[in-house]
Short mmCIF file of C-alpha atoms and ligand atoms in Angstrom, two decimals:
data_model
loop_
_atom_site.label_atom_id
_atom_site.label_comp_id
_atom_site.label_asym_id
_atom_site.label_seq_id
_atom_site.Cartn_x
_atom_site.Cartn_y
_atom_site.Cartn_z
CA MET K 1 -77.76 -67.44 41.37
CA GLU K 2 -76.31 -65.83 38.28
CA ASN K 3 -74.81 -62.56 39.33
CA ASN K 4 -74.93 -60.75 36.05
CA SER K 5 -77.53 -58.05 36.53
CA ASN K 6 -76.79 -54.54 35.28
CA LEU K 7 -73.95 -55.68 33.08
CA ASN K 8 -74.05 -54.21 29.64
CA LYS K 9 -73.54 -56.02 26.39
CA SER K 10 -69.90 -55.04 25.99
CA SER K 11 -69.06 -57.05 29.13
CA GLY K 12 -70.49 -60.11 27.43
CA SER K 13 -73.57 -60.85 29.50
CA ALA K 14 -77.27 -60.31 29.18
CA ASP K 15 -78.82 -58.63 32.23
CA MET K 16 -80.98 -61.59 33.18
CA GLN K 17 -82.76 -59.71 35.94
CA PHE K 18 -83.89 -57.05 33.46
CA ILE K 19 -84.89 -59.64 30.86
CA ARG K 20 -86.75 -61.97 33.21
CA SER K 21 -88.66 -59.14 34.86
CA ALA K 22 -90.31 -58.44 31.48
CA PHE K 23 -92.12 -61.82 31.72
CA PRO K 24 -94.59 -61.93 34.66
CA SER K 25 -94.92 -65.74 34.56
CA LEU K 26 -91.21 -66.17 35.24
CA ARG K 27 -91.77 -64.90 38.77
CA ASP K 28 -93.17 -68.36 39.59
CA ASP K 29 -90.61 -70.98 40.43
CA TYR K 30 -91.28 -73.05 37.33
CA VAL K 31 -88.72 -73.87 34.66
CA PHE K 32 -90.10 -73.43 31.14
CA PHE K 33 -88.14 -75.60 28.72
CA ASP K 34 -90.90 -76.17 26.16
CA ASN K 35 -90.49 -72.79 24.50
CA ALA K 36 -90.53 -74.20 20.96
CA GLY K 37 -94.07 -75.30 21.80
CA GLY K 38 -94.97 -71.83 23.05
CA SER K 39 -93.01 -69.09 24.78
CA GLN K 40 -93.91 -67.12 27.87
CA THR K 41 -95.69 -63.85 27.15
CA LEU K 42 -94.35 -60.36 27.75
CA GLY K 43 -96.00 -58.21 30.41
CA LEU K 44 -96.07 -55.41 27.82
CA VAL K 45 -98.17 -57.62 25.55
CA MET K 46 -100.60 -58.51 28.35
CA ASP K 47 -100.96 -54.85 29.33
CA LYS K 48 -101.76 -53.82 25.78
CA ILE K 49 -104.48 -56.46 25.46
CA THR K 50 -106.12 -55.19 28.65
CA ASP K 51 -105.67 -51.57 27.60
CA TYR K 52 -107.31 -52.28 24.26
CA TYR K 53 -110.37 -53.76 25.95
CA MET K 54 -110.49 -50.90 28.45
CA HIS K 55 -110.13 -48.00 26.02
CA SER K 56 -110.67 -48.96 22.38
CA ASN K 57 -112.87 -52.03 22.19
CA VAL K 58 -115.00 -51.02 19.20
CA GLN K 59 -115.35 -51.90 15.53
CA LEU K 60 -112.79 -50.37 13.16
CA GLY K 61 -113.83 -48.13 10.29
CA GLY K 62 -116.01 -45.61 12.16
CA VAL K 63 -115.43 -41.86 12.03
CA TYR K 64 -115.89 -41.49 15.79
CA SER K 65 -112.76 -40.95 17.89
CA VAL K 66 -112.61 -44.32 19.66
CA SER K 67 -112.96 -46.19 16.37
CA LYS K 68 -110.14 -44.11 14.88
CA GLN K 69 -108.00 -44.88 17.89
CA ALA K 70 -108.75 -48.61 17.55
CA ARG K 71 -107.70 -48.49 13.86
CA ALA K 72 -104.49 -46.67 14.76
CA ARG K 73 -103.68 -49.27 17.42
CA VAL K 74 -104.18 -52.26 15.11
CA ASP K 75 -102.11 -50.49 12.44
CA GLU K 76 -99.39 -49.86 15.02
CA GLY K 77 -99.20 -53.58 15.87
CA ASN K 78 -99.04 -54.49 12.18
CA TYR K 79 -96.31 -51.89 11.57
CA HIS K 80 -94.12 -53.25 14.34
CA ILE K 81 -94.49 -56.85 13.25
CA ALA K 82 -93.56 -55.79 9.70
CA GLN K 83 -90.45 -54.21 11.24
CA THR K 84 -89.47 -57.47 12.93
CA LEU K 85 -89.54 -59.13 9.49
CA ASN K 86 -87.97 -56.14 7.70
CA ALA K 87 -90.86 -56.30 5.23
CA GLU K 88 -90.78 -53.67 2.47
CA GLN K 89 -94.23 -52.47 3.49
CA THR K 90 -96.80 -53.29 6.16
CA GLU K 91 -99.41 -54.51 3.62
CA SER K 92 -97.10 -57.46 2.82
CA VAL K 93 -97.75 -58.84 6.28
CA ILE K 94 -100.84 -60.93 6.96
CA VAL K 95 -101.77 -61.58 10.57
CA GLY K 96 -103.74 -64.78 11.16
CA SER K 97 -104.75 -67.14 13.92
CA SER K 98 -101.90 -69.67 13.59
CA THR K 99 -99.15 -70.80 11.25
CA THR K 100 -101.18 -73.93 10.50
CA ALA K 101 -104.18 -71.82 9.46
CA LEU K 102 -102.09 -69.39 7.37
CA ILE K 103 -100.27 -72.13 5.44
CA ARG K 104 -103.56 -73.94 4.86
CA LEU K 105 -105.11 -70.74 3.56
CA PHE K 106 -102.18 -70.03 1.25
CA SER K 107 -102.08 -73.61 -0.03
CA ILE K 108 -105.70 -73.13 -1.10
CA VAL K 109 -105.12 -69.84 -2.93
CA ILE K 110 -101.81 -70.97 -4.43
CA GLY K 111 -103.50 -74.21 -5.51
CA GLN K 112 -105.96 -72.12 -7.54
CA THR K 113 -103.08 -70.76 -9.62
CA LEU K 114 -101.50 -74.16 -10.41
CA LYS K 115 -102.17 -76.58 -13.25
CA GLU K 116 -102.35 -80.36 -13.19
CA GLY K 117 -98.79 -81.74 -13.37
CA ASP K 118 -97.21 -78.73 -11.66
CA GLU K 119 -94.86 -79.72 -8.87
CA ILE K 120 -94.31 -78.68 -5.25
CA ILE K 121 -91.36 -79.88 -3.19
CA ILE K 122 -91.82 -80.42 0.54
CA THR K 123 -89.36 -81.88 3.10
CA ASN K 124 -89.35 -84.76 5.55
CA CYS K 125 -88.11 -82.55 8.39
CA ASP K 126 -90.92 -79.99 8.50
CA HIS K 127 -93.76 -79.69 10.97
CA GLU K 128 -96.99 -81.02 9.42
CA ALA K 129 -98.23 -77.43 9.10
CA ASN K 130 -95.91 -77.09 6.08
CA VAL K 131 -96.56 -80.62 4.77
CA SER K 132 -100.26 -81.66 4.85
CA PRO K 133 -101.67 -78.55 3.11
CA TRP K 134 -99.33 -79.06 0.13
CA LYS K 135 -99.90 -82.83 0.03
CA ASP K 136 -103.65 -82.21 -0.16
CA LEU K 137 -103.11 -80.45 -3.49
CA GLN K 138 -102.43 -83.91 -4.95
CA LYS K 139 -106.23 -84.23 -5.14
CA GLN K 140 -106.17 -81.63 -7.95
CA GLY K 141 -103.28 -83.27 -9.82
CA ILE K 142 -100.34 -81.39 -8.30
CA ILE K 143 -97.24 -83.58 -7.98
CA ILE K 144 -95.59 -83.54 -4.55
CA LYS K 145 -91.94 -84.52 -4.16
CA THR K 146 -90.04 -84.86 -0.89
CA TRP K 147 -86.63 -83.35 -0.21
CA THR K 148 -85.10 -85.57 2.49
CA PHE K 149 -82.69 -84.34 5.14
CA ASN K 150 -79.19 -85.75 5.45
CA PRO K 151 -79.36 -88.07 8.50
CA SER K 152 -75.67 -87.48 9.31
CA SER K 153 -75.69 -83.69 9.27
CA TYR K 154 -79.42 -83.30 10.08
CA GLN K 155 -79.40 -80.66 7.34
CA LEU K 156 -81.29 -80.06 4.12
CA GLU K 157 -78.59 -80.15 1.44
CA ILE K 158 -79.01 -78.24 -1.83
CA GLU K 159 -77.35 -81.12 -3.71
CA ASP K 160 -80.27 -83.32 -2.65
CA LEU K 161 -82.78 -80.71 -3.83
CA GLU K 162 -81.23 -80.23 -7.25
CA PRO K 163 -82.30 -83.55 -8.84
CA LEU K 164 -85.90 -82.99 -7.68
CA MET K 165 -86.31 -79.68 -9.50
CA THR K 166 -87.83 -79.58 -12.99
CA GLU K 167 -89.33 -76.85 -15.14
CA ARG K 168 -92.71 -77.80 -13.59
CA THR K 169 -91.51 -77.07 -10.02
CA LYS K 170 -93.47 -74.07 -8.76
CA TYR K 171 -92.76 -74.01 -5.01
CA VAL K 172 -90.27 -75.41 -2.51
CA ALA K 173 -91.74 -75.45 1.02
CA PHE K 174 -89.20 -75.93 3.81
CA CYS K 175 -88.33 -74.79 7.32
CA HIS K 176 -85.72 -72.23 8.34
CA THR K 177 -85.03 -74.37 11.42
CA SER K 178 -86.39 -77.78 12.32
CA ASN K 179 -88.36 -77.79 15.58
CA ILE K 180 -86.45 -80.98 16.55
CA PHE K 181 -82.93 -80.62 15.10
CA GLY K 182 -82.48 -76.95 15.98
CA SER K 183 -80.11 -76.61 13.03
CA ILE K 184 -80.39 -73.49 10.89
CA HIS K 185 -80.88 -74.05 7.17
CA PRO K 186 -79.11 -71.72 4.72
CA VAL K 187 -82.34 -70.07 3.55
CA LYS K 188 -80.63 -67.38 1.50
CA ALA K 189 -78.58 -69.88 -0.51
CA ILE K 190 -81.53 -72.27 -0.93
CA THR K 191 -83.74 -69.39 -2.08
CA GLU K 192 -81.16 -68.22 -4.60
CA PHE K 193 -80.92 -71.74 -5.99
CA VAL K 194 -84.72 -72.20 -6.16
CA HIS K 195 -85.13 -68.81 -7.88
CA SER K 196 -82.44 -69.75 -10.42
CA LYS K 197 -84.72 -72.65 -11.40
CA GLY K 198 -87.75 -70.37 -11.75
CA ALA K 199 -89.63 -71.53 -8.62
CA LYS K 200 -90.65 -69.80 -5.37
CA VAL K 201 -89.93 -70.60 -1.73
CA PHE K 202 -92.42 -70.92 1.11
CA VAL K 203 -90.50 -70.87 4.40
CA ASP K 204 -91.73 -71.95 7.83
CA GLY K 205 -89.75 -69.78 10.25
CA VAL K 206 -91.58 -70.87 13.42
CA ALA K 207 -88.62 -72.58 15.12
CA TYR K 208 -86.19 -69.83 14.04
CA ALA K 209 -88.05 -66.61 14.83
CA PRO K 210 -87.72 -66.70 18.66
CA HIS K 211 -83.94 -66.90 18.35
CA ARG K 212 -82.70 -64.70 15.48
CA LEU K 213 -83.92 -61.55 13.82
CA ILE K 214 -85.53 -62.25 10.45
CA ASP K 215 -84.77 -60.16 7.39
CA VAL K 216 -87.06 -61.21 4.56
CA GLN K 217 -85.47 -58.73 2.16
CA ASP K 218 -81.98 -60.04 2.75
CA LEU K 219 -83.17 -63.66 2.48
CA ASP K 220 -85.17 -62.69 -0.64
CA VAL K 221 -87.88 -65.20 0.33
CA ASP K 222 -91.22 -65.22 -1.46
CA PHE K 223 -93.30 -66.31 1.54
CA TYR K 224 -92.28 -66.59 5.21
CA VAL K 225 -94.48 -67.54 8.14
CA TYR K 226 -94.14 -67.87 11.92
CA SER K 227 -96.18 -68.05 15.12
CA LEU K 228 -96.26 -65.01 17.40
CA TYR K 229 -97.16 -66.96 20.53
CA LYS K 230 -93.72 -68.58 20.30
CA VAL K 231 -92.09 -65.16 20.04
CA PHE K 232 -93.23 -63.77 23.40
CA GLY K 233 -96.53 -62.49 21.98
CA PRO K 234 -100.20 -63.47 21.81
CA HIS K 235 -101.84 -66.45 20.08
CA LEU K 236 -101.44 -65.20 16.52
CA ALA K 237 -99.21 -65.89 13.55
CA VAL K 238 -97.87 -63.79 10.71
CA LEU K 239 -97.20 -64.47 7.06
CA TYR K 240 -95.02 -62.28 4.83
CA GLY K 241 -95.38 -62.43 1.06
CA LYS K 242 -93.66 -60.42 -1.65
CA LYS K 243 -96.13 -57.74 -2.65
CA GLN K 244 -96.34 -58.73 -6.31
CA TRP K 245 -97.13 -62.36 -5.41
CA LEU K 246 -99.81 -61.24 -2.94
CA LEU K 247 -101.37 -59.02 -5.59
CA ASP K 248 -101.27 -61.87 -8.14
CA LEU K 249 -102.87 -64.50 -5.90
CA PRO K 250 -106.66 -64.74 -5.60
CA GLY K 251 -108.03 -63.58 -2.26
CA ILE K 252 -110.08 -65.66 0.14
CA ASN K 253 -112.26 -62.93 1.64
CA HIS K 254 -115.66 -61.67 0.45
CA ASN K 255 -116.08 -61.45 -3.32
CA PHE K 256 -116.31 -57.68 -3.30
CA ILE K 257 -112.92 -57.19 -1.60
CA ALA K 258 -110.58 -55.71 -4.23
CA PRO K 259 -107.60 -57.80 -5.43
CA ASN K 260 -105.25 -55.03 -4.31
CA ASP K 261 -106.78 -54.73 -0.84
CA LEU K 262 -103.78 -56.03 1.12
CA PRO K 263 -103.67 -57.69 3.58
CA TYR K 264 -107.48 -57.78 3.97
CA LYS K 265 -108.04 -60.01 0.92
CA PHE K 266 -106.29 -62.79 2.89
CA GLN K 267 -107.98 -62.06 6.23
CA PRO K 268 -111.54 -63.38 6.07
CA GLY K 269 -113.40 -61.86 9.00
CA GLY K 270 -110.55 -59.43 9.64
CA GLN K 271 -107.81 -59.83 12.22
CA ASN K 272 -108.05 -60.07 15.99
CA TYR K 273 -107.84 -56.43 17.12
CA GLU K 274 -106.71 -56.64 20.74
CA LEU K 275 -104.05 -59.25 20.04
CA SER K 276 -102.82 -57.39 16.96
CA TYR K 277 -102.41 -54.19 18.97
CA SER K 278 -100.40 -56.10 21.56
CA LEU K 279 -97.78 -56.99 18.91
CA SER K 280 -96.19 -53.59 19.34
CA GLY K 281 -95.25 -54.81 22.84
CA ILE K 282 -92.82 -57.35 21.33
CA SER K 283 -91.04 -54.59 19.41
CA GLU K 284 -90.99 -52.31 22.47
CA TYR K 285 -89.39 -55.12 24.48
CA TYR K 286 -86.64 -55.69 21.92
CA GLN K 287 -85.95 -51.97 21.80
CA SER K 288 -85.83 -51.68 25.58
CA VAL K 289 -83.35 -54.58 25.81
CA ALA K 290 -81.06 -52.84 23.30
CA VAL K 291 -81.13 -49.50 25.07
CA HIS K 292 -80.72 -51.12 28.49
CA HIS K 293 -77.65 -52.96 27.24
CA GLY K 294 -76.00 -49.82 25.93
CA LEU K 295 -77.36 -48.94 22.48
CA SER K 296 -78.30 -45.31 21.83
CA GLU K 297 -81.97 -44.31 22.07
CA THR K 298 -81.55 -42.66 18.67
CA ALA K 299 -80.78 -45.94 16.85
CA SER K 300 -83.47 -47.11 14.40
CA ILE K 301 -86.05 -49.74 15.40
CA ARG K 302 -84.27 -52.39 13.29
CA GLU K 303 -80.88 -51.50 14.77
CA LYS K 304 -82.31 -51.86 18.24
CA MET K 305 -83.92 -55.18 17.36
CA GLN K 306 -80.66 -56.48 15.93
CA TYR K 307 -78.77 -55.41 19.03
CA ALA K 308 -81.33 -57.07 21.32
CA PHE K 309 -80.97 -60.34 19.43
CA GLU K 310 -77.19 -60.13 19.83
CA VAL K 311 -77.76 -59.88 23.58
CA PHE K 312 -80.11 -62.89 23.42
CA ASP K 313 -77.61 -64.86 21.32
CA GLN K 314 -74.97 -64.65 24.02
CA GLN K 315 -77.28 -66.20 26.59
CA GLU K 316 -78.63 -68.77 24.13
CA GLU K 317 -75.13 -69.88 23.09
CA ARG K 318 -74.18 -70.29 26.73
CA LEU K 319 -77.24 -72.46 27.35
CA SER K 320 -76.70 -74.54 24.19
CA LYS K 321 -73.03 -75.12 24.97
CA ARG K 322 -73.71 -76.27 28.53
CA LEU K 323 -76.47 -78.72 27.57
CA LEU K 324 -74.70 -80.07 24.47
CA ASP K 325 -71.44 -80.57 26.43
CA PHE K 326 -73.35 -82.45 29.10
CA LEU K 327 -75.23 -84.63 26.62
CA GLN K 328 -72.05 -85.39 24.68
CA SER K 329 -70.39 -86.58 27.90
CA LYS K 330 -73.03 -89.33 28.18
CA PRO K 331 -72.27 -92.42 26.06
CA SER K 332 -75.93 -93.55 26.15
CA VAL K 333 -77.15 -90.31 24.52
CA THR K 334 -77.57 -89.51 20.83
CA ILE K 335 -78.18 -85.86 20.05
CA ILE K 336 -80.80 -85.61 17.32
CA GLY K 337 -79.59 -82.49 15.57
CA GLU K 338 -76.64 -80.17 15.25
CA ARG K 339 -73.92 -80.91 17.81
CA ASP K 340 -72.15 -77.55 17.48
CA TYR K 341 -73.54 -74.85 19.78
CA ALA K 342 -72.44 -71.90 17.56
CA LYS K 343 -75.22 -69.41 16.87
CA GLU K 344 -74.62 -69.60 13.12
CA LYS K 345 -75.27 -73.36 13.26
CA ARG K 346 -78.22 -73.86 15.62
CA VAL K 347 -80.77 -72.43 18.01
CA CYS K 348 -81.14 -73.62 21.61
CA THR K 349 -83.82 -76.22 20.82
CA ILE K 350 -82.02 -79.46 21.66
CA ALA K 351 -83.38 -82.97 21.13
CA PHE K 352 -81.90 -86.31 22.12
CA VAL K 353 -82.65 -89.98 22.70
CA VAL K 354 -81.18 -92.31 25.28
CA LYS K 355 -80.25 -95.88 24.38
CA GLY K 356 -82.61 -98.40 25.95
CA MET K 357 -84.96 -95.78 27.39
CA HIS K 358 -88.40 -94.69 26.22
CA SER K 359 -88.37 -90.92 25.88
CA SER K 360 -91.52 -90.47 27.96
CA ASP K 361 -89.92 -92.45 30.83
CA ILE K 362 -87.25 -89.77 31.01
CA ASN K 363 -89.81 -87.00 31.13
CA ALA K 364 -91.76 -88.84 33.83
CA GLN K 365 -88.77 -88.31 36.12
CA ILE K 366 -88.31 -84.65 35.18
CA HIS K 367 -91.73 -82.99 35.22
CA PRO K 368 -92.54 -83.68 38.90
CA HIS K 369 -89.66 -81.27 39.68
CA ASN K 370 -91.47 -78.30 38.13
CA ILE K 371 -89.54 -78.44 34.89
CA GLY K 372 -91.53 -78.44 31.66
CA ILE K 373 -89.84 -80.39 28.88
CA LYS K 374 -91.59 -82.51 26.28
CA THR K 375 -91.19 -85.73 24.34
CA GLY K 376 -92.66 -87.05 21.11
CA ASP K 377 -92.63 -86.12 17.42
CA PHE K 378 -93.76 -82.50 17.78
CA TYR K 379 -95.76 -82.99 14.56
CA ALA K 380 -92.44 -83.32 12.68
CA LYS K 381 -93.55 -86.83 11.85
CA GLY K 382 -91.17 -87.24 8.90
CA ILE K 383 -88.15 -86.95 11.19
CA VAL K 384 -89.28 -89.53 13.72
CA LYS K 385 -90.22 -91.89 10.89
CA ALA K 386 -86.95 -91.43 8.96
CA LEU K 387 -84.87 -92.00 12.10
CA GLN K 388 -87.10 -94.92 13.20
CA LEU K 389 -87.75 -93.41 16.61
CA GLU K 390 -91.47 -94.26 16.83
CA ASN K 391 -91.00 -97.16 19.24
CA GLN K 392 -88.84 -95.01 21.44
CA GLY K 393 -91.62 -92.44 21.82
CA GLY K 394 -89.85 -89.89 19.64
CA VAL K 395 -87.24 -87.58 21.10
CA VAL K 396 -86.77 -85.74 24.38
CA ARG K 397 -86.79 -82.03 23.55
CA VAL K 398 -85.38 -79.29 25.74
CA SER K 399 -86.28 -76.04 24.03
CA MET K 400 -84.80 -73.03 25.73
CA ALA K 401 -85.26 -69.30 25.25
CA HIS K 402 -83.05 -66.29 25.97
CA TYR K 403 -84.87 -65.72 29.28
CA ASN K 404 -83.84 -69.11 30.67
CA SER K 405 -80.99 -68.93 33.15
CA LEU K 406 -78.01 -71.23 33.57
CA ASP K 407 -79.30 -71.97 37.08
CA GLU K 408 -82.48 -73.39 35.58
CA LEU K 409 -80.47 -75.51 33.18
CA GLU K 410 -78.24 -76.81 36.00
CA LYS K 411 -81.39 -77.95 37.80
CA LEU K 412 -82.37 -80.03 34.78
CA ILE K 413 -78.85 -81.36 34.19
CA LYS K 414 -78.61 -82.50 37.81
CA LEU K 415 -81.76 -84.57 37.34
CA LEU K 416 -80.74 -85.90 33.93
CA ASP K 417 -77.36 -86.88 35.31
CA LYS K 418 -79.08 -89.36 37.66
CA ILE K 419 -81.36 -90.75 34.95
CA ILE K 420 -79.19 -91.22 31.84
C1 LIG Z 1 -91.79 -75.60 13.07
C2 LIG Z 1 -93.26 -75.39 13.32
N1 LIG Z 1 -94.04 -75.05 12.29
C3 LIG Z 1 -95.37 -74.84 12.45
C4 LIG Z 1 -95.96 -74.99 13.67
C5 LIG Z 1 -97.44 -74.73 13.81
O1 LIG Z 1 -97.66 -73.48 14.41
P1 LIG Z 1 -99.11 -73.05 14.91
O2 LIG Z 1 -99.32 -73.66 16.24
O3 LIG Z 1 -99.05 -71.54 14.96
O4 LIG Z 1 -100.08 -73.52 13.91
C6 LIG Z 1 -95.19 -75.35 14.77
C7 LIG Z 1 -95.82 -75.55 16.09
O5 LIG Z 1 -95.26 -76.13 16.99
C8 LIG Z 1 -93.80 -75.57 14.59
O6 LIG Z 1 -93.01 -75.91 15.61
#
């Protein structure tokens, strides 16, 4: 067992006992290595959902006390999720059912503002959630161009984007991190370049958000979206938009909802109350990790969040290094993604293929040992197609989170060592 409980951050280790005890499902002896598909959920989040049903399960907007309390709770969840993005204001944050649904919704309203012949650039390394909705705008005469990743670096390179941009380019839709490669794209630099050409960015941060703290103001992104059920929360997603763009876009709610009624104009039917309230549990967890590892109680929410992610990074880097070193020691293995474990370069979502082996045959020998990994294309169909991995059943993906221990990883490596 890892003997690193009650160590603070300055000694270089996350207190894994403290961290793991925040996730009730981790008490079972099961190894969750499919976190990029969906993370485990915080006990704080579960408790808040139950508490909402027990004490404030009414419609918002009433003048009676329980309705006011319900409103305050939903607002609290929205406030904390805006803090995790560092949004300028809470109204710039739209909570929806999933990233897929939010991008689809925004493609529809954005499509209403475009003219025939306008251009949108997508990539061949994004999840379909950030591909199909834009491609469907071709039906109304929008031109779609594809920015292809560099198959050597597994990166999106700005020099490959440049020749695609014209004065008709309105949006560039791309991912902060690919859910297969794990490599981190330089969103700030890409955004600066896209803005210099007069277009906007629409960033899918789903594979990035569980691993690093987002700062939409620093990145200067126009739109940014991610799924909360992959970030230790409930089955929801969140989309940030710059306020002016949200005010400019047509809404998709009832006709009588005012154009400045943010975020409601983009939330037909409203948002899920109990799950939205539970979002404050994610923020409380980050803050508790920071304080437990030595940061002052008086630090701001963002400072605490940043500190917590630094604690997570240490564990994640350790996990990435161990698995990448192991995979690189195997001549039959090709890592599909960034080979450097450094936290500036990648997150701990690691994909690979093994020469002469179907990816699902590898998994067949892993999952009976109570280890959940996954194989396939993970809806990043452009990657599997570009790398011609269809016949191999896509990639094997081991997607870890900060709460995974080195002991868990050793269990997987021991099995893989016999197979590959
Ligand atoms: C990178 C990426 N983008 C988008 C999605 C879609 O998210 P959701 O399930 O919230 O629609 C996923 C889901 O796996 C993903 O990995």
